Amino acid sequence: MSFGEQDLNRAFLALADPTRRQIIARLSTGPATVNELAEPFKMSIQGISKHIQVLEQAHLVTRTREAQRRPVHLNPALLTELTGWIDKYRLLAEQKYNRLDAVLKDRSAHSG
Amino acid sequence: MSFGEQDLNRAFLALADPTRRQIIARLSTGPATVNELAEPFKMSIQGISKHIQVLEQAHLVTRTREAQRRPVHLNPALLTELTGWIDKYRLLAEQKYNRLDAVLKDRSAHSG
DNA sequence: TTCTTGATCAACCTTTCGGTTGATTACTAC
DNA sequence: GTAGTAATCAACCGAAAGGTTGATCAAGAA
């Protein structure tokens, strides 16, 4: 599955909202309908519905159809893509630090 | 280091912009000044400066002082926090799927 | 058919974001 | 001191985000 800049924009933006993160946390324990997802919030159903659409466009969730209900499912594959992006640069940066550590240790060993 | 909802908001929002992600990619290879970071972009220096402030408020980068320059450093620790948040729910969801897989395999084994 | 439920669509409003330009601060070099 | 360089501050602007309410659609139940 190809994964462009636009997808990263949408996915990280989706995670930047506490309501949407709470929805993701809920979905990690299993699928749920819009009404079920809305229950813990003071927000209107329409507001929650919008949040779910944002998550869906970011491919963080998918929806099936079940009579008049439309259960929402978390898509863990996309979460993997996100951690992949972050880890790439985290590891590069940490390697830099490790090399610096090595240099400093080497210097103190020579001077001590 | 304590890490609240507000910090997650800011950090994920910071990552939701392609210019800022490119800045992070650059910083993963080592520190850089604002002018150096601005070089690859058509954007004004002030625009880049704003982006860096967003990254700084999200604790994704820190700044030191070096004469009139203010080099920007990537903070890998925060990237770790973010992957930590994502992985928590990714793993929960994957466990769900694995259990479902096991059930389906068990059923087909019995029926086959 | 009519009624109820689950959910979306559409219009609107306020706040925030991402960008610009112009002025200003902080430091170095002469 | 003055000039030059690195970067921020401040005000402004258009576009998008996050929320609301009211109307509508789709499916099952009576």
Short mmCIF file of N, CA and C in Angstrom, two decimals, chain B residues 3-106:
data_model
loop_
_atom_site.label_atom_id
_atom_site.label_comp_id
_atom_site.label_asym_id
_atom_site.label_seq_id
_atom_site.Cartn_x
_atom_site.Cartn_y
_atom_site.Cartn_z
N PHE B 3 3.64 13.74 30.79
CA PHE B 3 3.27 13.96 29.41
C PHE B 3 1.77 13.94 29.27
N GLY B 4 1.16 15.13 29.11
CA GLY B 4 -0.29 15.24 29.14
C GLY B 4 -0.94 15.25 27.77
N GLU B 5 -2.25 15.38 27.79
CA GLU B 5 -3.04 15.43 26.56
C GLU B 5 -2.61 16.59 25.68
N GLN B 6 -2.43 17.74 26.33
CA GLN B 6 -2.01 18.95 25.62
C GLN B 6 -0.72 18.71 24.83
N ASP B 7 0.21 17.98 25.45
CA ASP B 7 1.48 17.70 24.77
C ASP B 7 1.26 16.82 23.55
N LEU B 8 0.37 15.84 23.67
CA LEU B 8 0.07 14.99 22.52
C LEU B 8 -0.59 15.80 21.42
N ASN B 9 -1.53 16.66 21.81
CA ASN B 9 -2.17 17.54 20.82
C ASN B 9 -1.11 18.28 20.02
N ARG B 10 -0.24 18.96 20.73
CA ARG B 10 0.76 19.79 20.07
C ARG B 10 1.73 18.97 19.23
N ALA B 11 2.15 17.83 19.77
CA ALA B 11 3.15 17.03 19.07
C ALA B 11 2.58 16.45 17.77
N PHE B 12 1.40 15.88 17.84
CA PHE B 12 0.81 15.29 16.62
C PHE B 12 0.46 16.39 15.63
N LEU B 13 -0.04 17.52 16.13
CA LEU B 13 -0.34 18.63 15.22
C LEU B 13 0.94 19.10 14.53
N ALA B 14 2.03 19.14 15.28
CA ALA B 14 3.30 19.56 14.70
C ALA B 14 3.71 18.63 13.56
N LEU B 15 3.46 17.34 13.72
CA LEU B 15 3.85 16.36 12.71
C LEU B 15 2.90 16.37 11.51
N ALA B 16 1.77 17.04 11.63
CA ALA B 16 0.75 17.01 10.57
C ALA B 16 1.06 17.97 9.42
N ASP B 17 2.19 18.66 9.49
CA ASP B 17 2.55 19.61 8.43
C ASP B 17 3.79 19.13 7.69
N PRO B 18 3.76 19.08 6.36
CA PRO B 18 4.88 18.54 5.58
C PRO B 18 6.16 19.35 5.73
N THR B 19 6.03 20.67 5.84
CA THR B 19 7.23 21.49 6.05
C THR B 19 7.91 21.11 7.37
N ARG B 20 7.11 20.95 8.41
CA ARG B 20 7.69 20.61 9.71
C ARG B 20 8.27 19.21 9.70
N ARG B 21 7.64 18.28 9.00
CA ARG B 21 8.21 16.93 8.93
C ARG B 21 9.55 16.96 8.19
N GLN B 22 9.63 17.80 7.16
CA GLN B 22 10.89 17.90 6.42
C GLN B 22 11.98 18.50 7.33
N ILE B 23 11.59 19.44 8.16
CA ILE B 23 12.54 20.03 9.11
C ILE B 23 13.04 18.96 10.07
N ILE B 24 12.12 18.13 10.55
CA ILE B 24 12.52 17.06 11.46
C ILE B 24 13.47 16.09 10.76
N ALA B 25 13.15 15.76 9.52
CA ALA B 25 14.03 14.85 8.77
C ALA B 25 15.43 15.44 8.68
N ARG B 26 15.50 16.74 8.38
CA ARG B 26 16.80 17.40 8.31
C ARG B 26 17.53 17.35 9.64
N LEU B 27 16.80 17.62 10.72
CA LEU B 27 17.42 17.68 12.05
C LEU B 27 17.86 16.30 12.54
N SER B 28 17.29 15.25 11.98
CA SER B 28 17.70 13.92 12.41
C SER B 28 19.15 13.63 12.01
N THR B 29 19.68 14.42 11.09
CA THR B 29 21.08 14.22 10.69
C THR B 29 22.01 15.16 11.44
N GLY B 30 21.46 15.99 12.35
CA GLY B 30 22.28 16.90 13.14
C GLY B 30 21.64 18.27 13.27
N PRO B 31 22.08 19.07 14.26
CA PRO B 31 21.51 20.39 14.50
C PRO B 31 21.69 21.33 13.32
N ALA B 32 20.85 22.37 13.26
CA ALA B 32 20.94 23.36 12.18
C ALA B 32 20.36 24.68 12.65
N THR B 33 20.79 25.76 12.02
CA THR B 33 20.24 27.08 12.34
C THR B 33 18.96 27.31 11.54
N VAL B 34 18.24 28.36 11.91
CA VAL B 34 16.99 28.70 11.22
C VAL B 34 17.26 28.96 9.74
N ASN B 35 18.31 29.70 9.45
CA ASN B 35 18.62 30.00 8.06
C ASN B 35 18.95 28.74 7.26
N GLU B 36 19.70 27.84 7.88
CA GLU B 36 20.00 26.58 7.20
C GLU B 36 18.74 25.77 6.94
N LEU B 37 17.87 25.76 7.95
CA LEU B 37 16.63 24.99 7.79
C LEU B 37 15.73 25.60 6.72
N ALA B 38 15.82 26.92 6.58
CA ALA B 38 14.94 27.60 5.62
C ALA B 38 15.39 27.41 4.18
N GLU B 39 16.66 27.10 4.01
CA GLU B 39 17.26 27.09 2.68
C GLU B 39 16.48 26.28 1.63
N PRO B 40 16.05 25.04 1.93
CA PRO B 40 15.38 24.25 0.89
C PRO B 40 13.99 24.75 0.52
N PHE B 41 13.43 25.70 1.27
CA PHE B 41 12.03 26.10 1.07
C PHE B 41 11.91 27.43 0.36
N LYS B 42 10.78 27.62 -0.31
CA LYS B 42 10.49 28.90 -0.94
C LYS B 42 9.96 29.88 0.10
N MET B 43 9.58 29.36 1.23
CA MET B 43 8.92 30.17 2.25
C MET B 43 9.85 31.22 2.86
N SER B 44 9.25 32.27 3.44
CA SER B 44 10.04 33.30 4.11
C SER B 44 10.69 32.74 5.37
N ILE B 45 11.77 33.41 5.81
CA ILE B 45 12.43 33.02 7.05
C ILE B 45 11.46 33.07 8.23
N GLN B 46 10.63 34.09 8.25
CA GLN B 46 9.66 34.21 9.35
C GLN B 46 8.71 33.03 9.39
N GLY B 47 8.32 32.58 8.21
CA GLY B 47 7.45 31.41 8.14
C GLY B 47 8.11 30.19 8.76
N ILE B 48 9.38 29.96 8.38
CA ILE B 48 10.13 28.83 8.95
C ILE B 48 10.30 29.01 10.45
N SER B 49 10.59 30.22 10.86
CA SER B 49 10.76 30.52 12.29
C SER B 49 9.50 30.13 13.07
N LYS B 50 8.34 30.43 12.49
CA LYS B 50 7.09 30.05 13.14
C LYS B 50 6.96 28.54 13.26
N HIS B 51 7.32 27.85 12.18
CA HIS B 51 7.23 26.38 12.21
C HIS B 51 8.12 25.82 13.31
N ILE B 52 9.31 26.41 13.46
CA ILE B 52 10.22 25.93 14.49
C ILE B 52 9.65 26.18 15.88
N GLN B 53 8.98 27.31 16.04
CA GLN B 53 8.35 27.58 17.33
C GLN B 53 7.27 26.56 17.64
N VAL B 54 6.54 26.15 16.62
CA VAL B 54 5.53 25.11 16.83
C VAL B 54 6.20 23.81 17.28
N LEU B 55 7.29 23.45 16.62
CA LEU B 55 8.01 22.24 17.00
C LEU B 55 8.57 22.35 18.42
N GLU B 56 9.01 23.56 18.78
CA GLU B 56 9.59 23.77 20.10
C GLU B 56 8.52 23.66 21.19
N GLN B 57 7.36 24.27 20.94
CA GLN B 57 6.28 24.20 21.94
C GLN B 57 5.78 22.77 22.09
N ALA B 58 5.96 21.97 21.05
CA ALA B 58 5.58 20.56 21.12
C ALA B 58 6.70 19.73 21.75
N HIS B 59 7.79 20.39 22.14
CA HIS B 59 8.95 19.72 22.72
C HIS B 59 9.61 18.72 21.77
N LEU B 60 9.38 18.90 20.49
CA LEU B 60 10.03 18.02 19.52
C LEU B 60 11.44 18.48 19.22
N VAL B 61 11.71 19.77 19.42
CA VAL B 61 13.06 20.29 19.25
C VAL B 61 13.40 21.20 20.42
N THR B 62 14.69 21.39 20.64
CA THR B 62 15.16 22.35 21.63
C THR B 62 16.15 23.27 20.95
N ARG B 63 16.46 24.40 21.61
CA ARG B 63 17.37 25.35 20.99
C ARG B 63 18.44 25.74 21.96
N THR B 64 19.65 25.87 21.45
CA THR B 64 20.74 26.37 22.28
C THR B 64 21.09 27.75 21.76
N ARG B 65 22.07 28.36 22.39
CA ARG B 65 22.48 29.69 21.96
C ARG B 65 23.96 29.64 21.64
N GLU B 66 24.33 30.27 20.54
CA GLU B 66 25.71 30.18 20.05
C GLU B 66 25.95 31.47 19.28
N ALA B 67 26.51 32.48 19.97
CA ALA B 67 26.63 33.82 19.40
C ALA B 67 25.24 34.30 18.98
N GLN B 68 25.10 34.86 17.81
CA GLN B 68 23.77 35.31 17.40
C GLN B 68 22.94 34.21 16.74
N ARG B 69 23.52 33.03 16.64
CA ARG B 69 22.77 31.91 16.06
C ARG B 69 22.04 31.14 17.15
N ARG B 70 20.95 30.49 16.76
CA ARG B 70 20.20 29.69 17.73
C ARG B 70 19.96 28.31 17.15
N PRO B 71 20.96 27.44 17.19
CA PRO B 71 20.84 26.13 16.55
C PRO B 71 19.69 25.32 17.14
N VAL B 72 19.03 24.59 16.27
CA VAL B 72 17.89 23.78 16.65
C VAL B 72 18.32 22.32 16.70
N HIS B 73 17.93 21.62 17.77
CA HIS B 73 18.27 20.21 17.95
C HIS B 73 16.99 19.39 18.03
N LEU B 74 17.00 18.23 17.40
CA LEU B 74 15.87 17.31 17.52
C LEU B 74 15.89 16.65 18.89
N ASN B 75 14.70 16.40 19.44
CA ASN B 75 14.58 15.74 20.74
C ASN B 75 13.96 14.35 20.57
N PRO B 76 14.81 13.34 20.41
CA PRO B 76 14.29 12.00 20.10
C PRO B 76 13.41 11.45 21.22
N ALA B 77 13.62 11.92 22.46
CA ALA B 77 12.83 11.39 23.58
C ALA B 77 11.34 11.59 23.33
N LEU B 78 10.99 12.73 22.74
CA LEU B 78 9.57 12.96 22.52
C LEU B 78 9.02 12.07 21.42
N LEU B 79 9.85 11.80 20.42
CA LEU B 79 9.41 10.88 19.37
C LEU B 79 9.09 9.51 19.99
N THR B 80 9.91 9.12 20.97
CA THR B 80 9.66 7.86 21.67
C THR B 80 8.29 7.87 22.36
N GLU B 81 7.97 9.01 22.99
CA GLU B 81 6.67 9.12 23.65
C GLU B 81 5.53 8.91 22.65
N LEU B 82 5.68 9.48 21.47
CA LEU B 82 4.62 9.38 20.46
C LEU B 82 4.45 7.95 19.97
N THR B 83 5.56 7.30 19.65
CA THR B 83 5.43 5.90 19.21
C THR B 83 4.86 5.07 20.36
N GLY B 84 5.21 5.44 21.58
CA GLY B 84 4.65 4.74 22.74
C GLY B 84 3.13 4.81 22.76
N TRP B 85 2.61 6.03 22.55
CA TRP B 85 1.15 6.19 22.55
C TRP B 85 0.51 5.35 21.45
N ILE B 86 1.06 5.47 20.25
CA ILE B 86 0.48 4.75 19.11
C ILE B 86 0.54 3.24 19.32
N ASP B 87 1.71 2.75 19.74
CA ASP B 87 1.89 1.31 19.89
C ASP B 87 0.93 0.71 20.92
N LYS B 88 0.66 1.49 21.95
CA LYS B 88 -0.24 0.99 23.00
C LYS B 88 -1.55 0.49 22.38
N TYR B 89 -2.14 1.33 21.52
CA TYR B 89 -3.44 0.98 20.96
C TYR B 89 -3.31 0.06 19.75
N ARG B 90 -2.22 0.18 19.04
CA ARG B 90 -1.97 -0.73 17.93
C ARG B 90 -1.88 -2.17 18.44
N LEU B 91 -1.13 -2.34 19.54
CA LEU B 91 -0.95 -3.70 20.07
C LEU B 91 -2.27 -4.27 20.58
N LEU B 92 -3.05 -3.44 21.27
CA LEU B 92 -4.35 -3.90 21.74
C LEU B 92 -5.19 -4.39 20.56
N ALA B 93 -5.21 -3.59 19.48
CA ALA B 93 -6.03 -3.93 18.32
C ALA B 93 -5.51 -5.20 17.66
N GLU B 94 -4.19 -5.32 17.57
CA GLU B 94 -3.63 -6.50 16.92
C GLU B 94 -3.89 -7.76 17.73
N GLN B 95 -3.85 -7.63 19.03
CA GLN B 95 -4.19 -8.78 19.87
C GLN B 95 -5.61 -9.24 19.58
N LYS B 96 -6.51 -8.29 19.45
CA LYS B 96 -7.90 -8.60 19.09
C LYS B 96 -7.94 -9.42 17.81
N TYR B 97 -7.22 -8.93 16.79
CA TYR B 97 -7.24 -9.60 15.51
C TYR B 97 -6.64 -11.00 15.62
N ASN B 98 -5.56 -11.11 16.38
CA ASN B 98 -4.93 -12.41 16.53
C ASN B 98 -5.87 -13.41 17.19
N ARG B 99 -6.57 -12.94 18.22
CA ARG B 99 -7.54 -13.83 18.87
C ARG B 99 -8.61 -14.25 17.88
N LEU B 100 -9.07 -13.29 17.05
CA LEU B 100 -10.10 -13.62 16.06
C LEU B 100 -9.55 -14.64 15.07
N ASP B 101 -8.31 -14.43 14.62
CA ASP B 101 -7.67 -15.38 13.72
C ASP B 101 -7.68 -16.78 14.34
N ALA B 102 -7.31 -16.84 15.61
CA ALA B 102 -7.22 -18.13 16.30
C ALA B 102 -8.58 -18.81 16.31
N VAL B 103 -9.62 -18.06 16.58
CA VAL B 103 -10.97 -18.61 16.61
C VAL B 103 -11.34 -19.16 15.24
N LEU B 104 -11.07 -18.37 14.19
CA LEU B 104 -11.45 -18.80 12.84
C LEU B 104 -10.68 -20.05 12.44
N LYS B 105 -9.38 -20.08 12.76
CA LYS B 105 -8.57 -21.25 12.43
C LYS B 105 -9.08 -22.48 13.17
N ASP B 106 -9.41 -22.28 14.44
CA ASP B 106 -9.92 -23.37 15.25
C ASP B 106 -11.22 -23.92 14.64
#
